[in-house]
């Protein structure tokens, strides 16, 4: 298998909204091209396609990490052809570059990272760690705001209000139902076993099976040490959102490599009023993309696996 094909396969592990994996790759010679698969966009949750771009940006970053870890230098071009908006990026091999320890540790985190929606423990996430994550996010072209203790209530209200509004929307319920009840062969969607049943939390997480019991109990930890961070960017233009997705991947892989568990909260951004509250948390200096929860979860087995699509459906190699 070529390095580009290996990179495209590594990218399949990237997180994506509802595990839609809304991308495809075309590999020609020394170049891999990333395409948005708009047939996989969530038409109710993600009307504007923001979450699709973030998901594809995460896949792009996973591919870059795989190439770097295998000693390849690459030139990346975002949205290279205005006439073809579905072409999100091209990655062209430009030579060799010795893999660093950091490259290797991010790469090995790709298969160890999972969304873990259970409550995290009391151990706080160190300031130094948050500083490292902020720097990585900024290097990728986005920004990170660490939610301050006095802001957690607003975040909790946002997540609660958004969760209730979505649950009351029949179109949302239908879309959620579709992506949590996928036949095995599709290799996508969120298995109910990876959700957690609602419980008393500092900040509620998405209920993937409203009205029926989910896979995991939320756990008996209380999210006391959990850090909540808002990933944000300058605009909601596709290029900024793609950079936001790359930043998300950089943050999650580094956090995983450093022993942190994580999961994402985007419902608070999907609904207008909660989104407005989250914009307030970042003092209105940008557009909020996502909230990430980070924390320590001692001595428990990882959550059940989430499926991935058949690489043959995602990767085309043009001889
Ligand atoms: C843009 C985006 C938005 C997401 N929103 C949520 C969310 O609101 N709640 C949640 O629990 N997970 C969320 N996720 C995580 C996905 O559900 C998860 O990545 C997917 O199911 C694959 O599982 P994995 O992360 O364990 O590989 C989001 C992921 C992305 C990339």
Short mmCIF file of C-alpha atoms and ligand atoms in Angstrom, two decimals:
data_model
loop_
_atom_site.label_atom_id
_atom_site.label_comp_id
_atom_site.label_asym_id
_atom_site.label_seq_id
_atom_site.Cartn_x
_atom_site.Cartn_y
_atom_site.Cartn_z
CA UNK A 1 0.00 0.00 0.00
CA UNK A 2 1.31 3.46 -0.83
CA UNK A 3 1.88 6.13 1.83
CA UNK A 4 -1.04 8.15 0.45
CA UNK A 5 -3.41 5.21 0.68
CA UNK A 6 -2.23 4.50 4.22
CA UNK A 7 -2.85 8.15 5.09
CA UNK A 8 -6.38 8.03 3.63
CA UNK A 9 -7.06 4.91 5.67
CA UNK A 10 -5.73 6.53 8.85
CA UNK A 11 -8.05 9.48 8.14
CA UNK A 12 -11.05 7.16 8.37
CA UNK A 13 -10.55 7.10 12.14
CA UNK A 14 -11.22 10.84 12.35
CA UNK A 15 -14.21 11.98 14.41
CA UNK A 16 -17.20 13.21 12.44
CA UNK A 17 -20.62 14.50 13.35
CA UNK A 18 -22.96 11.50 13.94
CA UNK A 19 -20.06 9.44 12.53
CA UNK A 20 -21.24 10.39 9.03
CA UNK A 21 -17.66 10.32 7.66
CA UNK A 22 -18.75 12.81 4.97
CA UNK A 23 -15.65 12.63 2.79
CA UNK A 24 -13.92 10.71 0.03
CA UNK A 25 -10.36 10.61 -1.27
CA UNK A 26 -8.98 10.36 -4.80
CA UNK A 27 -5.32 9.40 -5.12
CA UNK A 28 -3.50 10.17 -8.35
CA UNK A 29 0.28 9.82 -8.53
CA UNK A 30 1.83 11.88 -5.76
CA UNK A 31 -1.39 13.70 -4.80
CA UNK A 32 -4.39 12.85 -2.67
CA UNK A 33 -7.54 14.95 -3.05
CA UNK A 34 -10.14 15.31 -0.32
CA UNK A 35 -13.77 15.72 -1.40
CA UNK A 36 -16.83 16.61 0.64
CA UNK A 37 -19.61 14.04 0.30
CA UNK A 38 -22.64 16.28 0.58
CA UNK A 39 -24.99 13.30 0.39
CA UNK A 40 -23.79 12.61 3.95
CA UNK A 41 -24.50 16.08 5.31
CA UNK A 42 -27.03 16.14 8.16
CA UNK A 43 -29.83 18.16 6.62
CA UNK A 44 -31.52 19.12 9.92
CA UNK A 45 -28.62 19.34 12.39
CA UNK A 46 -26.19 20.86 9.93
CA UNK A 47 -28.17 23.01 7.50
CA UNK A 48 -25.20 25.23 6.62
CA UNK A 49 -22.67 22.39 6.41
CA UNK A 50 -20.46 23.76 9.19
CA UNK A 51 -20.16 20.40 10.93
CA UNK A 52 -19.41 18.70 7.63
CA UNK A 53 -16.45 21.02 7.00
CA UNK A 54 -15.20 20.54 10.57
CA UNK A 55 -15.41 16.75 10.16
CA UNK A 56 -13.57 16.85 6.82
CA UNK A 57 -10.90 19.12 8.31
CA UNK A 58 -10.33 16.53 11.04
CA UNK A 59 -9.92 13.82 8.39
CA UNK A 60 -7.43 16.02 6.51
CA UNK A 61 -5.35 16.51 9.65
CA UNK A 62 -5.37 12.77 10.40
CA UNK A 63 -3.99 12.17 6.89
CA UNK A 64 -1.26 14.79 7.41
CA UNK A 65 -0.30 13.19 10.73
CA UNK A 66 -0.01 9.78 9.06
CA UNK A 67 2.20 11.18 6.30
CA UNK A 68 4.44 13.02 8.76
CA UNK A 69 4.81 9.90 10.92
CA UNK A 70 5.84 7.86 7.89
CA UNK A 71 8.56 10.38 7.01
CA UNK A 72 6.84 12.24 4.18
CA UNK A 73 6.79 15.98 3.54
CA UNK A 74 3.63 17.26 1.90
CA UNK A 75 2.22 20.50 0.51
CA UNK A 76 -1.42 21.09 1.37
CA UNK A 77 -3.71 23.38 -0.53
CA UNK A 78 -7.17 24.21 0.84
CA UNK A 79 -10.05 24.71 -1.60
CA UNK A 80 -7.66 24.81 -4.56
CA UNK A 81 -10.30 25.17 -7.28
CA UNK A 82 -13.09 27.76 -6.88
CA UNK A 83 -14.92 26.04 -9.76
CA UNK A 84 -15.06 22.80 -7.76
CA UNK A 85 -16.21 23.63 -4.20
CA UNK A 86 -16.52 19.94 -3.22
CA UNK A 87 -12.75 19.61 -3.65
CA UNK A 88 -11.74 20.62 -0.14
CA UNK A 89 -8.00 20.05 -0.25
CA UNK A 90 -5.13 18.51 -2.11
CA UNK A 91 -2.13 16.97 -0.37
CA UNK A 92 0.93 16.55 -2.59
CA UNK A 93 4.02 14.64 -1.57
CA UNK A 94 7.08 16.85 -1.87
CA UNK A 95 9.85 14.63 -0.50
CA UNK A 96 10.98 13.14 2.75
CA UNK A 97 11.09 14.63 6.24
CA UNK A 98 12.32 12.81 9.29
CA UNK A 99 9.41 11.93 11.58
CA UNK A 100 9.65 13.52 15.01
CA UNK A 101 8.69 11.93 18.31
CA UNK A 102 5.63 14.21 18.35
CA UNK A 103 4.57 12.99 14.89
CA UNK A 104 4.82 9.40 16.01
CA UNK A 105 2.92 9.94 19.24
CA UNK A 106 0.07 11.76 17.43
CA UNK A 107 -0.08 8.95 14.88
CA UNK A 108 -0.30 6.27 17.54
CA UNK A 109 -3.14 8.24 19.19
CA UNK A 110 -5.28 7.98 16.03
CA UNK A 111 -6.53 4.45 16.81
CA UNK A 112 -6.61 5.04 20.59
CA UNK A 113 -8.82 8.14 20.48
CA UNK A 114 -12.52 7.55 21.12
CA UNK A 115 -15.33 9.86 22.05
CA UNK A 116 -15.94 9.07 25.69
CA UNK A 117 -19.18 10.62 26.91
CA UNK A 118 -19.00 9.26 30.47
CA UNK A 119 -18.35 11.71 33.29
CA UNK A 120 -14.69 12.30 34.05
CA UNK A 121 -12.93 12.30 37.42
CA UNK A 122 -11.83 14.93 39.93
CA UNK A 123 -8.27 15.25 38.69
CA UNK A 124 -8.01 18.64 36.99
CA UNK A 125 -6.52 19.08 33.54
CA UNK A 126 -3.22 20.93 34.18
CA UNK A 127 -2.87 24.52 32.96
CA UNK A 128 0.29 23.53 31.08
CA UNK A 129 -1.62 20.92 29.13
CA UNK A 130 -4.30 23.46 28.17
CA UNK A 131 -1.58 25.87 27.06
CA UNK A 132 -0.04 23.21 24.83
CA UNK A 133 -3.45 22.43 23.32
CA UNK A 134 -4.17 26.11 22.74
CA UNK A 135 -0.87 26.52 20.93
CA UNK A 136 -1.57 23.52 18.67
CA UNK A 137 -5.01 24.87 17.82
CA UNK A 138 -3.56 28.26 16.95
CA UNK A 139 -0.85 26.68 14.81
CA UNK A 140 -3.64 24.97 12.85
CA UNK A 141 -5.35 28.33 12.26
CA UNK A 142 -8.13 28.38 14.87
CA UNK A 143 -8.55 29.53 18.49
CA UNK A 144 -9.28 27.95 21.84
CA UNK A 145 -11.08 29.42 24.82
CA UNK A 146 -10.89 27.58 28.13
CA UNK A 147 -14.28 27.99 29.79
CA UNK A 148 -13.75 29.73 33.13
CA UNK A 149 -15.40 28.33 36.28
CA UNK A 150 -17.91 31.19 36.41
CA UNK A 151 -18.87 30.50 32.75
CA UNK A 152 -19.71 26.81 33.21
CA UNK A 153 -23.32 27.60 34.16
CA UNK A 154 -23.88 29.43 30.87
CA UNK A 155 -22.35 26.50 29.01
CA UNK A 156 -24.57 24.06 30.90
CA UNK A 157 -27.66 26.15 30.12
CA UNK A 158 -26.69 26.27 26.45
CA UNK A 159 -26.28 22.50 26.23
CA UNK A 160 -29.51 21.88 28.14
CA UNK A 161 -31.59 24.33 26.10
CA UNK A 162 -30.15 23.04 22.82
CA UNK A 163 -30.73 19.42 23.81
CA UNK A 164 -34.37 20.12 24.72
CA UNK A 165 -35.03 22.16 21.57
CA UNK A 166 -33.61 19.43 19.34
CA UNK A 167 -35.44 16.64 21.15
CA UNK A 168 -38.72 18.52 20.60
CA UNK A 169 -38.08 18.76 16.86
CA UNK A 170 -39.52 15.77 14.94
CA UNK A 171 -37.09 16.32 12.04
CA UNK A 172 -34.15 16.15 14.47
CA UNK A 173 -35.56 12.99 16.08
CA UNK A 174 -35.90 11.40 12.66
CA UNK A 175 -32.33 12.31 11.66
CA UNK A 176 -30.92 11.11 14.98
CA UNK A 177 -32.89 7.89 14.74
CA UNK A 178 -31.54 7.29 11.23
CA UNK A 179 -27.90 7.74 12.28
CA UNK A 180 -28.18 5.68 15.46
CA UNK A 181 -29.83 2.69 13.76
CA UNK A 182 -27.54 1.90 10.86
CA UNK A 183 -27.27 -1.54 9.30
CA UNK A 184 -23.84 -3.13 9.86
CA UNK A 185 -22.77 -2.90 6.22
CA UNK A 186 -22.82 0.93 6.14
CA UNK A 187 -19.92 1.18 8.60
CA UNK A 188 -21.11 4.55 9.88
CA UNK A 189 -23.44 6.14 12.43
CA UNK A 190 -23.34 6.26 16.22
CA UNK A 191 -23.96 2.90 17.93
CA UNK A 192 -26.36 3.46 20.86
CA UNK A 193 -23.88 1.48 23.00
CA UNK A 194 -21.44 4.42 22.80
CA UNK A 195 -24.01 6.90 24.14
CA UNK A 196 -24.62 7.54 27.82
CA UNK A 197 -27.95 7.73 29.57
CA UNK A 198 -28.84 11.19 30.88
CA UNK A 199 -27.69 11.84 34.45
CA UNK A 200 -26.79 14.69 36.74
CA UNK A 201 -23.83 16.33 34.98
CA UNK A 202 -22.06 19.67 35.22
CA UNK A 203 -22.76 20.05 31.50
CA UNK A 204 -25.15 17.61 29.79
CA UNK A 205 -23.94 15.64 26.78
CA UNK A 206 -26.04 14.73 23.76
CA UNK A 207 -28.65 12.05 24.42
CA UNK A 208 -28.35 9.78 21.38
CA UNK A 209 -31.38 7.63 22.30
CA UNK A 210 -33.94 9.97 23.83
CA UNK A 211 -36.68 8.11 25.61
CA UNK A 212 -34.96 4.74 25.62
CA UNK A 213 -32.03 3.42 27.67
CA UNK A 214 -28.59 4.06 26.17
CA UNK A 215 -25.53 1.87 26.27
CA UNK A 216 -23.42 3.23 29.08
CA UNK A 217 -24.40 4.72 32.42
CA UNK A 218 -22.80 8.18 32.81
CA UNK A 219 -20.56 6.76 35.55
CA UNK A 220 -20.19 7.71 39.19
CA UNK A 221 -17.57 10.42 38.62
CA UNK A 222 -18.90 13.95 38.47
CA UNK A 223 -16.90 15.82 35.83
CA UNK A 224 -15.33 17.83 38.67
CA UNK A 225 -11.93 18.03 37.00
CA UNK A 226 -13.31 18.27 33.45
CA UNK A 227 -12.02 21.14 31.34
CA UNK A 228 -14.45 22.56 28.79
CA UNK A 229 -12.91 24.36 25.87
CA UNK A 230 -14.57 26.25 23.03
CA UNK A 231 -12.92 25.81 19.66
CA UNK A 232 -13.61 28.86 17.55
CA UNK A 233 -12.50 30.63 14.40
CA UNK A 234 -12.63 33.97 12.69
CA UNK A 235 -15.51 33.22 10.32
CA UNK A 236 -17.81 30.45 9.18
CA UNK A 237 -16.25 30.39 5.71
CA UNK A 238 -15.34 26.90 4.48
CA UNK A 239 -11.56 27.50 4.66
CA UNK A 240 -11.76 28.64 8.30
CA UNK A 241 -14.01 25.70 9.17
CA UNK A 242 -11.58 23.27 7.54
CA UNK A 243 -8.77 24.80 9.62
CA UNK A 244 -11.06 24.45 12.64
CA UNK A 245 -11.43 20.75 11.87
CA UNK A 246 -7.67 20.36 11.55
CA UNK A 247 -7.28 22.13 14.87
CA UNK A 248 -9.87 19.84 16.44
CA UNK A 249 -7.93 16.78 15.30
CA UNK A 250 -4.63 18.23 16.55
CA UNK A 251 -6.20 18.95 19.94
CA UNK A 252 -7.86 15.54 20.31
CA UNK A 253 -4.83 13.53 19.22
CA UNK A 254 -2.47 15.40 21.47
CA UNK A 255 -4.90 15.13 24.40
CA UNK A 256 -5.19 11.37 23.78
CA UNK A 257 -1.41 11.01 23.58
CA UNK A 258 -1.20 12.82 26.93
CA UNK A 259 -3.64 10.39 28.61
CA UNK A 260 -6.78 12.53 28.50
CA UNK A 261 -10.25 11.33 27.57
CA UNK A 262 -12.45 13.57 25.47
CA UNK A 263 -15.78 14.06 23.80
CA UNK A 264 -17.45 16.79 21.80
CA UNK A 265 -20.51 18.95 22.30
CA UNK A 266 -21.87 20.58 19.18
CA UNK A 267 -25.59 20.67 19.99
CA UNK A 268 -25.02 23.86 21.98
CA UNK A 269 -23.81 25.45 18.73
CA UNK A 270 -26.47 23.96 16.46
CA UNK A 271 -29.37 25.92 17.96
CA UNK A 272 -29.51 29.70 17.60
CA UNK A 273 -30.01 30.97 21.16
CA UNK A 274 -27.55 28.62 22.89
CA UNK A 275 -25.09 29.44 20.13
CA UNK A 276 -25.52 33.11 21.01
CA UNK A 277 -24.70 32.30 24.66
CA UNK A 278 -21.55 30.42 23.63
CA UNK A 279 -20.52 33.36 21.46
CA UNK A 280 -20.79 35.41 24.66
CA UNK A 281 -18.33 33.06 26.40
CA UNK A 282 -15.71 34.00 23.81
CA UNK A 283 -16.64 37.68 24.18
CA UNK A 284 -17.95 37.77 20.61
CA UNK A 285 -14.47 37.74 19.10
CA UNK A 286 -15.17 34.92 16.67
CA UNK A 287 -17.53 32.17 15.60
CA UNK A 288 -17.83 29.20 17.98
CA UNK A 289 -17.35 25.85 16.22
CA UNK A 290 -17.55 23.22 18.96
CA UNK A 291 -17.13 22.57 22.66
CA UNK A 292 -14.69 19.86 23.73
CA UNK A 293 -14.73 18.18 27.14
CA UNK A 294 -11.40 16.89 28.40
CA UNK A 295 -10.64 14.94 31.54
CA UNK A 296 -9.24 11.89 33.22
CA UNK A 297 -11.13 8.63 33.39
CA UNK A 298 -9.15 6.23 35.53
CA UNK A 299 -9.16 2.45 35.14
CA UNK A 300 -12.18 1.84 32.98
CA UNK A 301 -12.27 -0.07 29.70
CA UNK A 302 -12.63 2.13 26.60
CA UNK A 303 -16.14 2.71 25.24
CA UNK A 304 -17.42 0.20 22.65
CA UNK A 305 -15.97 0.74 19.17
CA UNK A 306 -17.64 2.89 16.51
CA UNK A 307 -17.69 1.50 12.96
CA UNK A 308 -15.90 2.93 9.95
CA UNK A 309 -16.81 2.75 6.26
CA UNK A 310 -15.24 0.25 3.90
CA UNK A 311 -12.10 1.93 2.53
CA UNK A 312 -13.13 0.79 -0.96
CA UNK A 313 -16.15 3.08 -0.75
CA UNK A 314 -14.10 6.04 0.44
CA UNK A 315 -10.77 5.86 -1.40
CA UNK A 316 -10.39 5.81 -5.18
CA UNK A 317 -6.98 5.18 -6.65
CA UNK A 318 -6.57 6.49 -10.18
CA UNK A 319 -3.74 4.62 -11.91
C1 LIG B 1 -18.15 18.31 14.04
C2 LIG B 1 -18.44 17.24 15.06
C3 LIG B 1 -19.52 17.39 15.94
C4 LIG B 1 -19.77 16.41 16.92
N1 LIG B 1 -20.77 16.61 17.83
C5 LIG B 1 -20.94 15.73 18.86
C6 LIG B 1 -21.91 15.98 19.89
O1 LIG B 1 -22.59 16.99 19.90
N2 LIG B 1 -22.03 15.07 20.88
C7 LIG B 1 -21.25 13.95 20.95
O2 LIG B 1 -21.38 13.18 21.89
N3 LIG B 1 -20.33 13.68 19.97
C8 LIG B 1 -20.16 14.55 18.94
N4 LIG B 1 -19.22 14.31 17.97
C9 LIG B 1 -18.43 13.06 18.03
C10 LIG B 1 -18.95 12.02 17.03
O3 LIG B 1 -20.20 11.54 17.42
C11 LIG B 1 -17.89 10.89 16.96
O4 LIG B 1 -16.70 11.42 16.50
C12 LIG B 1 -18.31 9.76 16.05
O5 LIG B 1 -19.46 9.13 16.54
C13 LIG B 1 -17.19 8.71 15.91
O6 LIG B 1 -16.84 8.19 17.17
P1 LIG B 1 -15.37 8.35 17.77
O7 LIG B 1 -15.14 9.82 18.03
O8 LIG B 1 -15.40 7.55 19.03
O9 LIG B 1 -14.41 7.83 16.76
C14 LIG B 1 -18.96 15.26 16.98
C15 LIG B 1 -17.88 15.11 16.07
C16 LIG B 1 -17.61 16.10 15.15
C17 LIG B 1 -16.41 15.97 14.25
#
